[in-house]
Amino acid sequence: MLGEREADAPSIDSAQSVAKRKAAPEPVIESTAPAPEPDAPVKPRPTAARKASTPEPKEEDKPRTGDGEIVVSVVTEQGQTVAGATILLELVDWDPHEEPGEDLLRFETVSGADGTYTFAELPDGDYAARAWTATAGQSDTAYLGDNQKKASVTLELWDGAPTSGLVVNNSGEPIANAVVHVYETDRFPGQILATTRSTSARAYTNERGEFRFPILWTGDWRLYAKADGYASAITETIKGGDTNVRIVLGKGASVSGKVIDELTKGGLPNIEVKLASDFPRDNFSAKSDIDGAFVITTVREGKYKLTVVDEDLVPTGDAPELQLRDGQDEKGVDVFVTPGAIVTGRVYDKTTGEGYAKAKLGASNRSGTGESRHEIATDSDGRYEIRGLAKGAYEIQLGEIPHYTSRDRYNQAKQIGVEPGKTYDGIDFVLNRGL
């Protein structure tokens, strides 16, 4: 039965008591950039893969677990097979603004005589596939999951050329260890390419600030660059094949203030504060210190909403909107927070009544008033609890479950409006076992 109940009357230190479970580090904004070898050609890193050195394709030595298979076929625009093209396959399991970890699952090889290569024994997940020659390239995505253990990707190579340039600061000095991402192309106007999480879609500067992409399609592109100590930047339009791209990174803006308990008006420590925008490559955030103070630095010019990212707490009222310029120092931007809404329920089998353990659920915000919450797992009895929801309309979604019909999963998505401080019980999912 669906229903809601008022949360217990909050004590005067309700938000503070929630925050006490956290430590209080100094406010920081995370940013990482790998250090390429001096004078070495710029190449994606990290990687445990190596290119096959023989004419026949050779899989890499990186250990893998799983029973998935992806077949990559490389062809020309006219449909002719391409032998000997470089093929890169990566499991892309990191957020768009992050750099891949040292455990990156990455395979680089060459296409066989028939233009194909089969990657076997792969774990489930989202993959990016890329292929290129000296004069053409292409990329696409593939997915492996419980109900899809085989996938095929056909990469039709489009004409292109190596593209390179320089990243400098406002004084014209080269910036080492900057990362440059492909951002947008006129082939897909207004879209961020799905494969941009792949390491082949980013390049790193050497000690002279130089970067290089092995291939970019002929046509118009925009690039995105970032480096420690500088604001990120999105270029004006460049041409694929341009070898004199110049990207300037400035100081950026800064935003400071306090995270404050709505009830006690006291500062709250160790709360992540984030400047949210429509661009997923940026991650401007910091954690509040012992007094609740935070500082976010090196913010790219643009329009942002200031919010918090926390398991339990949400901002009260509308998130502050900021229009920031390079060099601007925006002070006194305080965020008042309160415990968010809670949604609970159970996932169980319709016939047996048994709960389904480790089912994954998420709450997608449909009103743009707060962060969406994902990857909440059920306990051994199939029960779940999603916490820290801001005011707004949400869709509670159930992830893929083996042996149960997808139709039930889609049809049972729950639409619910929530208010901070309230708990919504009985949001259940009843499963019908498939054939």
Tab-separated table of C-alpha atoms in Angstrom:
chain	number	residue	atom	x	y	z
A	1	MET	CA	0.000	0.000	0.000
A	2	LEU	CA	1.346	3.386	-0.950
A	3	GLY	CA	1.389	6.101	1.616
A	4	GLU	CA	3.364	8.819	3.292
A	5	ARG	CA	4.056	9.791	6.836
A	6	GLU	CA	5.505	12.877	8.383
A	7	ALA	CA	9.064	12.420	9.611
A	8	ASP	CA	9.431	12.606	13.355
A	9	ALA	CA	9.506	16.187	14.541
A	10	PRO	CA	13.113	17.248	13.921
A	11	SER	CA	15.178	18.139	16.942
A	12	ILE	CA	16.947	21.462	17.004
A	13	ASP	CA	20.139	19.818	15.768
A	14	SER	CA	18.634	17.435	13.197
A	15	ALA	CA	20.780	18.443	10.242
A	16	GLN	CA	23.811	18.845	12.479
A	17	SER	CA	23.397	15.361	13.892
A	18	VAL	CA	23.277	14.007	10.351
A	19	ALA	CA	26.463	15.890	9.518
A	20	LYS	CA	28.337	14.675	12.604
A	21	ARG	CA	28.998	11.355	10.915
A	22	LYS	CA	31.342	13.145	8.535
A	23	ALA	CA	34.908	14.298	9.025
A	24	ALA	CA	35.880	17.874	8.211
A	25	PRO	CA	38.693	18.158	5.638
A	26	GLU	CA	39.850	21.455	4.185
A	27	PRO	CA	37.739	22.597	1.201
A	28	VAL	CA	39.204	21.304	-2.020
A	29	ILE	CA	38.233	20.963	-5.648
A	30	GLU	CA	39.313	17.691	-7.148
A	31	SER	CA	41.138	17.639	-10.422
A	32	THR	CA	43.557	15.075	-11.813
A	33	ALA	CA	45.756	15.067	-14.862
A	34	PRO	CA	48.320	12.428	-15.807
A	35	ALA	CA	51.959	13.271	-16.327
A	36	PRO	CA	53.217	12.197	-19.767
A	37	GLU	CA	56.841	11.310	-20.270
A	38	PRO	CA	58.915	14.378	-21.248
A	39	ASP	CA	59.397	14.691	-24.994
A	40	ALA	CA	57.390	11.520	-25.585
A	41	PRO	CA	54.550	11.497	-28.126
A	42	VAL	CA	51.294	12.389	-26.443
A	43	LYS	CA	49.175	9.289	-25.852
A	44	PRO	CA	46.213	8.268	-23.689
A	45	ARG	CA	46.999	6.876	-20.258
A	46	PRO	CA	46.830	4.881	-18.105
A	47	THR	CA	46.751	1.632	-20.029
A	48	ALA	CA	47.803	-1.947	-19.515
A	49	ALA	CA	47.397	-2.703	-23.209
A	50	ARG	CA	49.935	-2.792	-26.002
A	51	LYS	CA	49.445	-2.721	-29.733
A	52	ALA	CA	49.733	-6.049	-31.543
A	53	SER	CA	53.098	-6.235	-33.286
A	54	THR	CA	52.254	-8.970	-35.785
A	55	PRO	CA	49.958	-8.833	-38.820
A	56	GLU	CA	47.521	-11.177	-37.079
A	57	PRO	CA	45.332	-9.653	-34.336
A	58	LYS	CA	46.482	-10.430	-30.826
A	59	GLU	CA	44.459	-9.822	-27.676
A	60	GLU	CA	46.127	-8.063	-24.779
A	61	ASP	CA	47.330	-9.591	-21.564
A	62	LYS	CA	45.123	-7.560	-19.199
A	63	PRO	CA	43.140	-10.013	-17.023
A	64	ARG	CA	39.405	-10.009	-17.650
A	65	THR	CA	36.440	-11.720	-16.074
A	66	GLY	CA	33.128	-12.340	-17.730
A	67	ASP	CA	31.421	-14.242	-20.505
A	68	GLY	CA	30.649	-11.374	-22.857
A	69	GLU	CA	31.787	-10.975	-26.454
A	70	ILE	CA	32.068	-7.936	-28.721
A	71	VAL	CA	32.813	-8.231	-32.438
A	72	VAL	CA	34.242	-5.076	-34.004
A	73	SER	CA	34.129	-4.729	-37.801
A	74	VAL	CA	36.019	-1.978	-39.622
A	75	VAL	CA	34.856	-0.866	-43.074
A	76	THR	CA	35.201	2.079	-45.430
A	77	GLU	CA	32.306	4.415	-46.236
A	78	GLN	CA	31.771	2.253	-49.321
A	79	GLY	CA	31.472	-0.893	-47.165
A	80	GLN	CA	34.864	-2.420	-47.987
A	81	THR	CA	36.647	-4.225	-45.161
A	82	VAL	CA	39.726	-2.564	-43.663
A	83	ALA	CA	42.544	-4.842	-42.523
A	84	GLY	CA	45.255	-3.597	-40.173
A	85	ALA	CA	43.269	-0.707	-38.681
A	86	THR	CA	44.021	0.096	-35.053
A	87	ILE	CA	41.107	-0.943	-32.809
A	88	LEU	CA	40.675	0.282	-29.252
A	89	LEU	CA	38.048	-1.185	-26.899
A	90	GLU	CA	37.526	0.157	-23.377
A	91	LEU	CA	35.156	-0.506	-20.506
A	92	VAL	CA	34.015	3.046	-19.722
A	93	ASP	CA	32.846	2.850	-16.129
A	94	TRP	CA	33.886	6.308	-14.916
A	95	ASP	CA	31.980	9.584	-14.815
A	96	PRO	CA	32.477	12.022	-17.722
A	97	HIS	CA	34.411	14.526	-15.562
A	98	GLU	CA	36.761	11.875	-14.153
A	99	GLU	CA	39.995	10.397	-15.397
A	100	PRO	CA	40.133	6.589	-15.748
A	101	GLY	CA	41.809	4.698	-12.913
A	102	GLU	CA	44.883	2.513	-13.003
A	103	ASP	CA	42.608	-0.545	-13.294
A	104	LEU	CA	41.292	0.644	-16.657
A	105	LEU	CA	40.146	-2.284	-18.795
A	106	ARG	CA	41.565	-1.413	-22.203
A	107	PHE	CA	42.447	-3.460	-25.272
A	108	GLU	CA	44.307	-2.214	-28.347
A	109	THR	CA	44.917	-4.391	-31.386
A	110	VAL	CA	44.500	-4.389	-35.192
A	111	SER	CA	41.737	-5.659	-37.456
A	112	GLY	CA	42.304	-8.965	-39.205
A	113	ALA	CA	42.302	-9.745	-42.900
A	114	ASP	CA	38.494	-9.689	-42.901
A	115	GLY	CA	38.408	-6.304	-41.141
A	116	THR	CA	37.124	-7.744	-37.854
A	117	TYR	CA	38.323	-8.614	-34.396
A	118	THR	CA	36.490	-10.488	-31.640
A	119	PHE	CA	37.003	-9.544	-27.993
A	120	ALA	CA	35.983	-12.411	-25.710
A	121	GLU	CA	35.563	-13.115	-21.983
A	122	LEU	CA	34.451	-9.543	-21.288
A	123	PRO	CA	32.664	-8.419	-18.114
A	124	ASP	CA	29.298	-6.645	-18.242
A	125	GLY	CA	29.225	-2.902	-18.761
A	126	ASP	CA	29.324	-0.019	-21.232
A	127	TYR	CA	32.102	-0.093	-23.825
A	128	ALA	CA	33.576	2.422	-26.232
A	129	ALA	CA	35.044	1.106	-29.480
A	130	ARG	CA	37.268	3.169	-31.742
A	131	ALA	CA	39.146	2.380	-34.950
A	132	TRP	CA	41.462	4.458	-37.075
A	133	THR	CA	44.078	4.504	-39.789
A	134	ALA	CA	46.408	7.319	-40.816
A	135	THR	CA	43.634	8.986	-42.815
A	136	ALA	CA	40.276	7.951	-41.322
A	137	GLY	CA	38.573	7.014	-38.063
A	138	GLN	CA	35.306	6.138	-36.332
A	139	SER	CA	33.898	5.330	-32.890
A	140	ASP	CA	30.775	3.838	-31.344
A	141	THR	CA	29.474	2.246	-28.149
A	142	ALA	CA	28.386	-1.258	-27.099
A	143	TYR	CA	26.720	-2.752	-24.048
A	144	LEU	CA	26.983	-6.132	-22.336
A	145	GLY	CA	24.560	-7.145	-19.573
A	146	ASP	CA	22.711	-10.032	-17.979
A	147	ASN	CA	20.434	-10.421	-20.999
A	148	GLN	CA	22.969	-9.425	-23.650
A	149	LYS	CA	26.217	-11.335	-23.705
A	150	LYS	CA	27.105	-10.683	-27.339
A	151	ALA	CA	27.333	-7.383	-29.185
A	152	SER	CA	28.610	-6.266	-32.574
A	153	VAL	CA	29.928	-2.867	-33.632
A	154	THR	CA	30.541	-1.819	-37.225
A	155	LEU	CA	32.883	1.146	-37.510
A	156	GLU	CA	32.559	2.899	-40.861
A	157	LEU	CA	35.699	4.994	-41.176
A	158	TRP	CA	35.252	8.656	-42.071
A	159	ASP	CA	38.029	10.707	-43.630
A	160	GLY	CA	40.141	12.624	-41.135
A	161	ALA	CA	43.636	13.632	-40.127
A	162	PRO	CA	45.854	14.018	-37.036
A	163	THR	CA	45.019	17.150	-35.052
A	164	SER	CA	47.391	18.850	-32.634
A	165	GLY	CA	48.120	22.074	-30.818
A	166	LEU	CA	49.230	23.846	-27.686
A	167	VAL	CA	47.666	24.633	-24.282
A	168	VAL	CA	48.919	27.858	-22.624
A	169	ASN	CA	47.955	30.235	-19.808
A	170	ASN	CA	47.023	33.906	-20.132
A	171	SER	CA	50.728	34.815	-20.241
A	172	GLY	CA	51.391	32.451	-23.128
A	173	GLU	CA	53.304	29.961	-20.971
A	174	PRO	CA	52.805	26.267	-21.842
A	175	ILE	CA	50.725	24.148	-19.463
A	176	ALA	CA	51.936	20.596	-18.907
A	177	ASN	CA	49.645	17.727	-17.877
A	178	ALA	CA	46.513	19.389	-19.271
A	179	VAL	CA	43.836	17.081	-20.671
A	180	VAL	CA	42.054	17.947	-23.923
A	181	HIS	CA	38.739	16.261	-24.754
A	182	VAL	CA	36.855	16.128	-28.023
A	183	TYR	CA	33.603	17.899	-27.236
A	184	GLU	CA	31.405	18.514	-30.257
A	185	THR	CA	31.476	18.026	-34.016
A	186	ASP	CA	29.331	19.316	-36.864
A	187	ARG	CA	28.579	15.705	-37.752
A	188	PHE	CA	26.352	15.627	-34.661
A	189	PRO	CA	25.503	19.281	-33.903
A	190	GLY	CA	24.411	20.046	-30.359
A	191	GLN	CA	25.392	16.608	-29.053
A	192	ILE	CA	28.193	15.510	-26.764
A	193	LEU	CA	29.560	12.333	-28.346
A	194	ALA	CA	28.718	9.159	-26.438
A	195	THR	CA	32.271	7.860	-26.867
A	196	THR	CA	34.025	10.865	-25.307
A	197	ARG	CA	34.694	8.899	-22.114
A	198	SER	CA	37.144	6.786	-24.109
A	199	THR	CA	40.818	7.637	-23.560
A	200	SER	CA	41.205	7.822	-27.351
A	201	ALA	CA	38.874	10.841	-27.298
A	202	ARG	CA	41.234	12.807	-25.064
A	203	ALA	CA	44.866	13.858	-25.280
A	204	TYR	CA	47.386	14.989	-22.668
A	205	THR	CA	49.933	17.771	-22.984
A	206	ASN	CA	53.663	17.185	-22.572
A	207	GLU	CA	56.043	19.549	-20.762
A	208	ARG	CA	55.882	21.945	-23.724
A	209	GLY	CA	52.069	22.100	-23.558
A	210	GLU	CA	51.687	20.120	-26.785
A	211	PHE	CA	48.850	17.672	-27.449
A	212	ARG	CA	47.900	15.468	-30.380
A	213	PHE	CA	44.891	13.405	-31.508
A	214	PRO	CA	45.798	10.586	-33.932
A	215	ILE	CA	42.684	11.272	-35.987
A	216	LEU	CA	39.744	13.690	-36.046
A	217	TRP	CA	37.149	13.616	-38.804
A	218	THR	CA	37.308	16.232	-41.518
A	219	GLY	CA	34.965	19.064	-40.533
A	220	ASP	CA	34.250	21.366	-37.597
A	221	TRP	CA	35.093	20.504	-33.986
A	222	ARG	CA	35.138	22.074	-30.549
A	223	LEU	CA	37.546	20.897	-27.874
A	224	TYR	CA	37.378	21.057	-24.082
A	225	ALA	CA	40.548	21.449	-21.989
A	226	LYS	CA	41.346	21.523	-18.279
A	227	ALA	CA	44.398	21.484	-16.003
A	228	ASP	CA	45.167	21.793	-12.301
A	229	GLY	CA	45.134	25.410	-11.142
A	230	TYR	CA	43.239	26.724	-14.159
A	231	ALA	CA	39.653	27.084	-15.262
A	232	SER	CA	38.550	24.716	-18.000
A	233	ALA	CA	37.849	26.082	-21.472
A	234	ILE	CA	35.791	25.187	-24.537
A	235	THR	CA	37.344	26.241	-27.815
A	236	GLU	CA	35.768	28.065	-30.694
A	237	THR	CA	35.307	25.952	-33.812
A	238	ILE	CA	38.456	24.296	-35.187
A	239	LYS	CA	38.986	22.087	-38.218
A	240	GLY	CA	39.811	18.407	-38.051
A	241	GLY	CA	43.413	18.122	-39.232
A	242	ASP	CA	44.445	21.521	-37.834
A	243	THR	CA	47.966	21.205	-36.383
A	244	ASN	CA	48.115	24.692	-34.837
A	245	VAL	CA	45.249	24.668	-32.336
A	246	ARG	CA	45.878	27.084	-29.453
A	247	ILE	CA	43.901	26.772	-26.214
A	248	VAL	CA	44.226	29.407	-23.476
A	249	LEU	CA	43.294	28.541	-19.885
A	250	GLY	CA	42.580	31.394	-17.481
A	251	LYS	CA	42.367	31.788	-13.729
A	252	GLY	CA	38.605	31.314	-13.634
A	253	ALA	CA	36.132	32.450	-10.999
A	254	SER	CA	35.800	31.495	-7.346
A	255	VAL	CA	32.727	31.020	-5.153
A	256	SER	CA	32.755	30.946	-1.347
A	257	GLY	CA	30.193	30.749	1.430
A	258	LYS	CA	28.874	28.467	4.154
A	259	VAL	CA	26.675	25.390	4.460
A	260	ILE	CA	24.108	26.226	7.154
A	261	ASP	CA	21.590	24.117	9.059
A	262	GLU	CA	18.161	25.569	8.288
A	263	LEU	CA	16.980	24.950	11.870
A	264	THR	CA	19.967	25.861	14.036
A	265	LYS	CA	21.585	28.348	11.625
A	266	GLY	CA	24.916	26.741	12.486
A	267	GLY	CA	27.603	25.779	9.977
A	268	LEU	CA	27.815	22.114	8.903
A	269	PRO	CA	31.161	20.391	8.216
A	270	ASN	CA	32.153	17.967	5.471
A	271	ILE	CA	29.228	18.683	3.127
A	272	GLU	CA	30.010	18.557	-0.606
A	273	VAL	CA	28.974	21.738	-2.384
A	274	LYS	CA	28.721	21.665	-6.174
A	275	LEU	CA	28.284	24.164	-8.977
A	276	ALA	CA	25.979	22.357	-11.378
A	277	SER	CA	25.776	23.161	-15.085
A	278	ASP	CA	24.515	21.511	-18.261
A	279	PHE	CA	28.052	20.449	-19.159
A	280	PRO	CA	28.972	17.027	-17.664
A	281	ARG	CA	32.740	17.383	-18.155
A	282	ASP	CA	32.978	20.013	-15.397
A	283	ASN	CA	33.040	19.035	-11.741
A	284	PHE	CA	33.344	22.194	-9.674
A	285	SER	CA	32.931	21.163	-6.060
A	286	ALA	CA	34.403	21.468	-2.574
A	287	LYS	CA	33.677	20.215	0.942
A	288	SER	CA	32.827	22.494	3.815
A	289	ASP	CA	35.315	22.830	6.664
A	290	ILE	CA	34.688	22.469	10.398
A	291	ASP	CA	32.792	25.794	10.438
A	292	GLY	CA	30.749	24.997	7.342
A	293	ALA	CA	32.819	27.289	5.091
A	294	PHE	CA	33.669	26.283	1.518
A	295	VAL	CA	35.637	27.719	-1.394
A	296	ILE	CA	35.354	26.548	-5.017
A	297	THR	CA	38.084	27.848	-7.297
A	298	THR	CA	39.099	27.822	-10.977
A	299	VAL	CA	35.513	27.829	-12.226
A	300	ARG	CA	34.961	28.255	-15.954
A	301	GLU	CA	32.887	31.218	-17.110
A	302	GLY	CA	29.198	30.414	-17.350
A	303	LYS	CA	25.866	29.970	-15.585
A	304	TYR	CA	25.627	27.642	-12.583
A	305	LYS	CA	23.344	26.465	-9.799
A	306	LEU	CA	24.855	25.983	-6.345
A	307	THR	CA	23.688	22.810	-4.631
A	308	VAL	CA	24.858	20.125	-2.207
A	309	VAL	CA	25.601	16.446	-2.841
A	310	ASP	CA	24.820	14.463	0.302
A	311	GLU	CA	23.213	11.150	1.251
A	312	ASP	CA	20.704	12.811	3.583
A	313	LEU	CA	20.674	16.595	3.293
A	314	VAL	CA	19.181	18.813	0.580
A	315	PRO	CA	19.054	22.590	0.034
A	316	THR	CA	15.975	24.436	1.221
A	317	GLY	CA	14.229	26.487	-1.434
A	318	ASP	CA	15.565	27.028	-4.946
A	319	ALA	CA	19.272	26.580	-5.635
A	320	PRO	CA	21.130	29.903	-6.007
A	321	GLU	CA	21.882	30.731	-9.656
A	322	LEU	CA	25.201	32.374	-10.499
A	323	GLN	CA	26.544	33.953	-13.685
A	324	LEU	CA	30.336	33.823	-13.333
A	325	ARG	CA	33.141	35.545	-15.253
A	326	ASP	CA	36.860	34.840	-15.411
A	327	GLY	CA	38.576	36.461	-12.419
A	328	GLN	CA	35.333	37.004	-10.481
A	329	ASP	CA	35.410	36.331	-6.712
A	330	GLU	CA	31.845	35.633	-5.578
A	331	LYS	CA	31.651	35.668	-1.758
A	332	GLY	CA	28.944	35.074	0.823
A	333	VAL	CA	26.996	32.488	-1.192
A	334	ASP	CA	25.408	30.484	1.628
A	335	VAL	CA	23.482	27.232	1.261
A	336	PHE	CA	20.804	26.319	3.814
A	337	VAL	CA	20.110	22.587	4.116
A	338	THR	CA	17.595	20.247	5.729
A	339	PRO	CA	17.046	16.458	5.785
A	340	GLY	CA	15.602	15.319	2.460
A	341	ALA	CA	12.707	13.005	1.683
A	342	ILE	CA	12.982	9.218	2.029
A	343	VAL	CA	11.367	6.617	-0.252
A	344	THR	CA	11.141	2.984	0.870
A	345	GLY	CA	9.718	-0.187	-0.619
A	346	ARG	CA	10.324	-3.800	-1.531
A	347	VAL	CA	11.133	-5.761	-4.693
A	348	TYR	CA	9.632	-9.269	-4.634
A	349	ASP	CA	8.403	-12.194	-6.727
A	350	LYS	CA	4.650	-12.129	-7.458
A	351	THR	CA	4.236	-15.896	-7.162
A	352	THR	CA	6.429	-16.741	-4.180
A	353	GLY	CA	6.454	-13.433	-2.348
A	354	GLU	CA	10.186	-13.786	-1.851
A	355	GLY	CA	12.213	-10.585	-1.869
A	356	TYR	CA	14.844	-10.052	-4.544
A	357	ALA	CA	18.256	-9.182	-3.092
A	358	LYS	CA	20.735	-6.805	-4.722
A	359	ALA	CA	18.196	-5.381	-7.163
A	360	LYS	CA	19.255	-1.907	-8.285
A	361	LEU	CA	16.921	1.084	-8.181
A	362	GLY	CA	17.242	4.776	-8.875
A	363	ALA	CA	15.254	7.969	-8.395
A	364	SER	CA	15.354	10.240	-11.448
A	365	ASN	CA	14.419	13.861	-10.807
A	366	ARG	CA	11.793	14.990	-13.325
A	367	SER	CA	11.391	18.577	-12.172
A	368	GLY	CA	14.978	19.816	-12.242
A	369	THR	CA	15.011	20.736	-8.571
A	370	GLY	CA	17.610	18.298	-7.260
A	371	GLU	CA	20.157	15.578	-7.913
A	372	SER	CA	18.988	12.205	-9.185
A	373	ARG	CA	19.918	9.215	-7.033
A	374	HIS	CA	21.056	5.970	-8.631
A	375	GLU	CA	22.307	2.481	-7.821
A	376	ILE	CA	20.450	1.862	-4.564
A	377	ALA	CA	20.538	-1.910	-3.907
A	378	THR	CA	17.927	-3.973	-2.091
A	379	ASP	CA	18.811	-5.972	1.037
A	380	SER	CA	18.456	-9.750	1.454
A	381	ASP	CA	14.660	-9.416	1.825
A	382	GLY	CA	14.308	-7.150	-1.231
A	383	ARG	CA	13.810	-3.964	0.775
A	384	TYR	CA	15.322	-0.640	-0.262
A	385	GLU	CA	15.575	2.922	0.993
A	386	ILE	CA	16.399	5.996	-1.090
A	387	ARG	CA	17.357	8.972	1.052
A	388	GLY	CA	18.147	12.641	0.618
A	389	LEU	CA	15.643	13.597	-2.074
A	390	ALA	CA	14.997	17.282	-2.680
A	391	LYS	CA	11.499	18.635	-3.249
A	392	GLY	CA	10.195	17.665	-6.666
A	393	ALA	CA	8.753	14.975	-8.927
A	394	TYR	CA	10.677	11.712	-9.286
A	395	GLU	CA	10.472	8.482	-11.210
A	396	ILE	CA	11.552	5.441	-9.171
A	397	GLN	CA	13.073	2.969	-11.625
A	398	LEU	CA	14.044	-0.677	-11.276
A	399	GLY	CA	17.196	-1.928	-12.968
A	400	GLU	CA	17.582	-5.022	-15.107
A	401	ILE	CA	16.905	-8.321	-13.283
A	402	PRO	CA	17.704	-11.725	-14.842
A	403	HIS	CA	14.799	-14.085	-15.604
A	404	TYR	CA	12.130	-11.411	-15.111
A	405	THR	CA	10.267	-9.625	-17.881
A	406	SER	CA	11.475	-6.200	-18.954
A	407	ARG	CA	7.867	-5.137	-19.584
A	408	ASP	CA	7.080	-5.410	-15.881
A	409	ARG	CA	10.154	-3.396	-15.025
A	410	TYR	CA	9.237	-0.548	-17.369
A	411	ASN	CA	5.532	-0.563	-16.564
A	412	GLN	CA	6.139	-0.452	-12.825
A	413	ALA	CA	8.234	2.719	-12.801
A	414	LYS	CA	6.720	4.814	-10.020
A	415	GLN	CA	5.908	8.500	-10.369
A	416	ILE	CA	5.987	10.316	-7.045
A	417	GLY	CA	6.217	13.858	-5.726
A	418	VAL	CA	8.187	14.350	-2.512
A	419	GLU	CA	8.738	16.985	0.166
A	420	PRO	CA	11.870	17.215	2.350
A	421	GLY	CA	11.393	15.795	5.838
A	422	LYS	CA	8.794	13.220	4.775
A	423	THR	CA	9.067	9.453	4.296
A	424	TYR	CA	7.125	7.673	1.544
A	425	ASP	CA	6.578	3.977	2.326
A	426	GLY	CA	5.277	1.074	0.253
A	427	ILE	CA	6.760	1.953	-3.137
A	428	ASP	CA	6.951	-1.726	-4.129
A	429	PHE	CA	7.893	-3.594	-7.307
A	430	VAL	CA	6.192	-6.941	-7.970
A	431	LEU	CA	8.085	-9.167	-10.418
A	432	ASN	CA	6.704	-11.679	-12.920
A	433	ARG	CA	9.237	-14.336	-13.880
A	434	GLY	CA	9.809	-14.475	-17.634
A	435	LEU	CA	10.145	-17.526	-19.853
